[in-house]
PDB file of C-alpha atoms in Angstrom:
ATOM      1  CA  UNK A 483     -17.475  -2.685   3.969  1.00  0.00           C
ATOM      2  CA  UNK A 484     -15.033  -1.338   1.367  1.00  0.00           C
ATOM      3  CA  UNK A 485     -13.121  -4.601   1.033  1.00  0.00           C
ATOM      4  CA  UNK A 486     -16.047  -6.522  -0.477  1.00  0.00           C
ATOM      5  CA  UNK A 487     -18.344  -5.862  -3.436  1.00  0.00           C
ATOM      6  CA  UNK A 488     -22.139  -6.068  -3.299  1.00  0.00           C
ATOM      7  CA  UNK A 489     -22.000  -9.871  -3.635  1.00  0.00           C
ATOM      8  CA  UNK A 490     -19.649 -10.294  -0.680  1.00  0.00           C
ATOM      9  CA  UNK A 491     -16.600 -11.123  -2.830  1.00  0.00           C
ATOM     10  CA  UNK A 492     -13.267  -9.493  -2.050  1.00  0.00           C
ATOM     11  CA  UNK A 493     -12.386  -6.538  -4.274  1.00  0.00           C
ATOM     12  CA  UNK A 494      -9.328  -7.444  -6.288  1.00  0.00           C
ATOM     13  CA  UNK A 495      -8.023  -3.882  -6.507  1.00  0.00           C
ATOM     14  CA  UNK A 496      -8.046  -3.451  -2.755  1.00  0.00           C
ATOM     15  CA  UNK A 497      -6.189  -6.726  -2.266  1.00  0.00           C
ATOM     16  CA  UNK A 498      -3.564  -5.857  -4.902  1.00  0.00           C
ATOM     17  CA  UNK A 499      -3.187  -2.388  -3.424  1.00  0.00           C
ATOM     18  CA  UNK A 500      -2.734  -3.900   0.016  1.00  0.00           C
ATOM     19  CA  UNK A 501      -0.044  -6.264  -1.290  1.00  0.00           C
ATOM     20  CA  UNK A 502       1.841  -3.416  -2.964  1.00  0.00           C
ATOM     21  CA  UNK A 503       1.552  -1.281   0.146  1.00  0.00           C
ATOM     22  CA  UNK A 504       2.938  -4.143   2.239  1.00  0.00           C
ATOM     23  CA  UNK A 505       5.870  -4.568  -0.171  1.00  0.00           C
ATOM     24  CA  UNK A 506       6.531  -0.849   0.020  1.00  0.00           C
ATOM     25  CA  UNK A 507       6.385  -0.851   3.816  1.00  0.00           C
ATOM     26  CA  UNK A 508       8.743  -3.849   3.969  1.00  0.00           C
ATOM     27  CA  UNK A 509      11.188  -1.958   1.746  1.00  0.00           C
ATOM     28  CA  UNK A 510      10.924   1.242   3.800  1.00  0.00           C
ATOM     29  CA  UNK A 511      11.184  -0.434   7.192  1.00  0.00           C
ATOM     30  CA  UNK A 512      13.865  -2.837   6.008  1.00  0.00           C
ATOM     31  CA  UNK A 513      15.744  -0.012   4.348  1.00  0.00           C
ATOM     32  CA  UNK A 514      15.718   2.105   7.479  1.00  0.00           C
ATOM     33  CA  UNK A 515      16.806  -0.847   9.585  1.00  0.00           C
ATOM     34  CA  UNK A 516      19.600  -1.777   7.213  1.00  0.00           C
ATOM     35  CA  UNK A 517      20.701   1.821   6.643  1.00  0.00           C
ATOM     36  CA  UNK A 518      21.449   2.191  10.338  1.00  0.00           C
ATOM     37  CA  UNK A 519      23.000  -1.230  10.471  1.00  0.00           C
ATOM     38  CA  UNK A 520      25.005  -1.537   7.250  1.00  0.00           C
ATOM     39  CA  UNK A 521      25.805   1.880   5.795  1.00  0.00           C
ATOM     40  CA  UNK A 522      24.634   3.578   2.628  1.00  0.00           C
ATOM     41  CA  UNK A 523      24.278   1.017  -0.189  1.00  0.00           C
ATOM     42  CA  UNK A 524      21.191   0.922  -2.414  1.00  0.00           C
ATOM     43  CA  UNK A 525      18.126   0.272  -0.246  1.00  0.00           C
ATOM     44  CA  UNK A 526      16.737  -2.447  -2.498  1.00  0.00           C
ATOM     45  CA  UNK A 527      19.979  -4.423  -2.404  1.00  0.00           C
ATOM     46  CA  UNK A 528      20.208  -4.119   1.374  1.00  0.00           C
ATOM     47  CA  UNK A 529      16.607  -5.243   1.802  1.00  0.00           C
ATOM     48  CA  UNK A 530      17.172  -8.195  -0.513  1.00  0.00           C
ATOM     49  CA  UNK A 531      20.347  -9.101   1.353  1.00  0.00           C
ATOM     50  CA  UNK A 532      18.380  -9.074   4.586  1.00  0.00           C
ATOM     51  CA  UNK A 533      15.603 -11.182   3.028  1.00  0.00           C
ATOM     52  CA  UNK A 534      18.005 -13.761   1.630  1.00  0.00           C
ATOM     53  CA  UNK A 535      19.651 -14.075   5.036  1.00  0.00           C
ATOM     54  CA  UNK A 536      16.455 -15.944   6.023  1.00  0.00           C
ATOM     55  CA  UNK A 537      17.055 -18.583   3.333  1.00  0.00           C
ATOM     56  CA  UNK A 538      19.317 -21.593   3.294  1.00  0.00           C
ATOM     57  CA  UNK A 539      22.458 -21.264   1.146  1.00  0.00           C
ATOM     58  CA  UNK A 540      21.039 -23.035  -1.929  1.00  0.00           C
ATOM     59  CA  UNK A 541      17.815 -20.986  -1.987  1.00  0.00           C
ATOM     60  CA  UNK A 542      19.663 -17.728  -1.303  1.00  0.00           C
ATOM     61  CA  UNK A 543      22.080 -18.370  -4.187  1.00  0.00           C
ATOM     62  CA  UNK A 544      19.232 -19.206  -6.590  1.00  0.00           C
ATOM     63  CA  UNK A 545      17.287 -16.120  -5.515  1.00  0.00           C
ATOM     64  CA  UNK A 546      20.281 -13.788  -5.937  1.00  0.00           C
ATOM     65  CA  UNK A 547      21.207 -15.318  -9.299  1.00  0.00           C
ATOM     66  CA  UNK A 548      17.794 -14.625 -10.794  1.00  0.00           C
ATOM     67  CA  UNK A 549      17.719 -11.053  -9.469  1.00  0.00           C
ATOM     68  CA  UNK A 550      21.204 -10.372 -10.877  1.00  0.00           C
ATOM     69  CA  UNK A 551      20.215 -11.800 -14.253  1.00  0.00           C
ATOM     70  CA  UNK A 552      17.017  -9.743 -14.311  1.00  0.00           C
ATOM     71  CA  UNK A 553      18.664  -6.519 -13.057  1.00  0.00           C
ATOM     72  CA  UNK A 554      18.924  -4.912 -16.513  1.00  0.00           C
ATOM     73  CA  UNK A 555      15.133  -5.122 -16.772  1.00  0.00           C
ATOM     74  CA  UNK A 556      14.453  -3.183 -13.555  1.00  0.00           C
ATOM     75  CA  UNK A 557      17.644  -1.156 -12.943  1.00  0.00           C
ATOM     76  CA  UNK A 558      16.489   1.951 -14.829  1.00  0.00           C
ATOM     77  CA  UNK A 559      13.128   1.897 -13.057  1.00  0.00           C
ATOM     78  CA  UNK A 560      14.943   1.623  -9.720  1.00  0.00           C
ATOM     79  CA  UNK A 561      17.151   4.576 -10.645  1.00  0.00           C
ATOM     80  CA  UNK A 562      14.133   6.671 -11.694  1.00  0.00           C
ATOM     81  CA  UNK A 563      12.420   5.813  -8.408  1.00  0.00           C
ATOM     82  CA  UNK A 564      15.464   6.993  -6.436  1.00  0.00           C
ATOM     83  CA  UNK A 565      15.560  10.264  -8.401  1.00  0.00           C
ATOM     84  CA  UNK A 566      11.840  10.826  -7.781  1.00  0.00           C
ATOM     85  CA  UNK A 567      12.337  10.210  -4.064  1.00  0.00           C
ATOM     86  CA  UNK A 568      15.264  12.641  -4.020  1.00  0.00           C
ATOM     87  CA  UNK A 569      13.004  15.293  -5.571  1.00  0.00           C
ATOM     88  CA  UNK A 570      10.448  14.795  -2.795  1.00  0.00           C
ATOM     89  CA  UNK A 571      13.236  15.241  -0.242  1.00  0.00           C
ATOM     90  CA  UNK A 572      14.431  18.369  -2.064  1.00  0.00           C
ATOM     91  CA  UNK A 573      10.916  19.822  -1.989  1.00  0.00           C
ATOM     92  CA  UNK A 574      10.445  19.041   1.692  1.00  0.00           C
ATOM     93  CA  UNK A 575      13.801  20.555   2.630  1.00  0.00           C
ATOM     94  CA  UNK A 576      13.385  23.745   0.544  1.00  0.00           C
ATOM     95  CA  UNK A 577      13.474  26.961   2.580  1.00  0.00           C
ATOM     96  CA  UNK A 578      10.016  27.874   1.281  1.00  0.00           C
ATOM     97  CA  UNK A 579       7.566  24.972   1.148  1.00  0.00           C
ATOM     98  CA  UNK A 580       5.741  24.763  -2.193  1.00  0.00           C
ATOM     99  CA  UNK A 581       2.706  22.462  -1.885  1.00  0.00           C
ATOM    100  CA  UNK A 582       2.105  22.426  -5.657  1.00  0.00           C
ATOM    101  CA  UNK A 583       5.686  21.363  -6.412  1.00  0.00           C
ATOM    102  CA  UNK A 584       5.589  18.837  -3.556  1.00  0.00           C
ATOM    103  CA  UNK A 585       2.368  17.286  -4.901  1.00  0.00           C
ATOM    104  CA  UNK A 586       3.921  17.130  -8.377  1.00  0.00           C
ATOM    105  CA  UNK A 587       7.018  15.442  -6.955  1.00  0.00           C
ATOM    106  CA  UNK A 588       4.836  12.933  -5.106  1.00  0.00           C
ATOM    107  CA  UNK A 589       2.870  12.188  -8.279  1.00  0.00           C
ATOM    108  CA  UNK A 590       6.146  11.670 -10.137  1.00  0.00           C
ATOM    109  CA  UNK A 591       7.319   9.318  -7.370  1.00  0.00           C
ATOM    110  CA  UNK A 592       4.041   7.402  -7.558  1.00  0.00           C
ATOM    111  CA  UNK A 593       4.409   6.984 -11.322  1.00  0.00           C
ATOM    112  CA  UNK A 594       8.043   5.880 -10.889  1.00  0.00           C
ATOM    113  CA  UNK A 595       6.965   3.473  -8.122  1.00  0.00           C
ATOM    114  CA  UNK A 596       4.331   1.906 -10.369  1.00  0.00           C
ATOM    115  CA  UNK A 597       6.860   1.393 -13.176  1.00  0.00           C
ATOM    116  CA  UNK A 598       9.404  -0.042 -10.743  1.00  0.00           C
ATOM    117  CA  UNK A 599       6.909  -2.441  -9.133  1.00  0.00           C
ATOM    118  CA  UNK A 600       5.766  -3.552 -12.575  1.00  0.00           C
ATOM    119  CA  UNK A 601       9.289  -4.313 -13.741  1.00  0.00           C
ATOM    120  CA  UNK A 602      10.714  -5.636 -10.474  1.00  0.00           C
ATOM    121  CA  UNK A 603       7.731  -7.846  -9.662  1.00  0.00           C
ATOM    122  CA  UNK A 604       8.467  -9.989 -12.723  1.00  0.00           C
ATOM    123  CA  UNK A 605      12.011 -10.588 -11.473  1.00  0.00           C
ATOM    124  CA  UNK A 606      10.765 -11.216  -7.953  1.00  0.00           C
ATOM    125  CA  UNK A 607       8.209 -13.788  -9.112  1.00  0.00           C
ATOM    126  CA  UNK A 608      10.875 -15.523 -11.205  1.00  0.00           C
ATOM    127  CA  UNK A 609      13.263 -15.565  -8.225  1.00  0.00           C
ATOM    128  CA  UNK A 610      10.601 -16.924  -5.894  1.00  0.00           C
ATOM    129  CA  UNK A 611       9.813 -19.607  -8.448  1.00  0.00           C
ATOM    130  CA  UNK A 612      13.353 -20.916  -8.017  1.00  0.00           C
ATOM    131  CA  UNK A 613      12.992 -21.319  -4.259  1.00  0.00           C
ATOM    132  CA  UNK A 614      12.122 -24.507  -2.489  1.00  0.00           C
ATOM    133  CA  UNK A 615       8.765 -24.636  -0.686  1.00  0.00           C
ATOM    134  CA  UNK A 616      10.652 -24.147   2.594  1.00  0.00           C
ATOM    135  CA  UNK A 617      12.388 -21.072   1.138  1.00  0.00           C
ATOM    136  CA  UNK A 618       9.110 -19.513   0.029  1.00  0.00           C
ATOM    137  CA  UNK A 619       7.657 -20.243   3.459  1.00  0.00           C
ATOM    138  CA  UNK A 620      10.664 -18.549   5.119  1.00  0.00           C
ATOM    139  CA  UNK A 621      10.116 -15.418   3.020  1.00  0.00           C
ATOM    140  CA  UNK A 622       6.407 -15.307   3.801  1.00  0.00           C
ATOM    141  CA  UNK A 623       7.060 -15.765   7.517  1.00  0.00           C
ATOM    142  CA  UNK A 624       9.744 -13.047   7.507  1.00  0.00           C
ATOM    143  CA  UNK A 625       7.466 -10.402   5.969  1.00  0.00           C
ATOM    144  CA  UNK A 626       5.204  -8.317   8.198  1.00  0.00           C
ATOM    145  CA  UNK A 627       1.516  -9.050   7.662  1.00  0.00           C
ATOM    146  CA  UNK A 628      -1.535  -6.958   8.238  1.00  0.00           C
ATOM    147  CA  UNK A 629      -4.606  -8.813   9.320  1.00  0.00           C
ATOM    148  CA  UNK A 630      -7.851  -7.607   7.753  1.00  0.00           C
ATOM    149  CA  UNK A 631     -10.520  -6.432  10.144  1.00  0.00           C
ATOM    150  CA  UNK A 632     -13.478  -8.679   9.465  1.00  0.00           C
TER     151      UNK A 632
END
């Protein structure tokens, strides 16, 4: 099975990849949900607003405070990610589809995603560290989970 090495231990890369994919899917699904519900603000901020709505007032305030303080560290990466996504959209909507340019745009988005996740994950871990155990539990329970097929 691809999830385990020859000794039966879980492969770390697969688990990390799965976590990042889940975070991405939460952002996409949450963004689509919130876009239809709350207008056209930045997707990340709308997703975070939705997530913090699951927290009590004290935890939500602590979470938001950390993310605001850390914003300068991930804001540029977030902006680059949005530009890369816009380029994918531009390629897909072009009158003449160019698979080479579309692949290049997707590779650029992937690189921008990796930089964003690297910079934002530090802020996210710091923010989660300020939550109460009940707050962390609320966030875990609110996120969609995939169950591994064993």
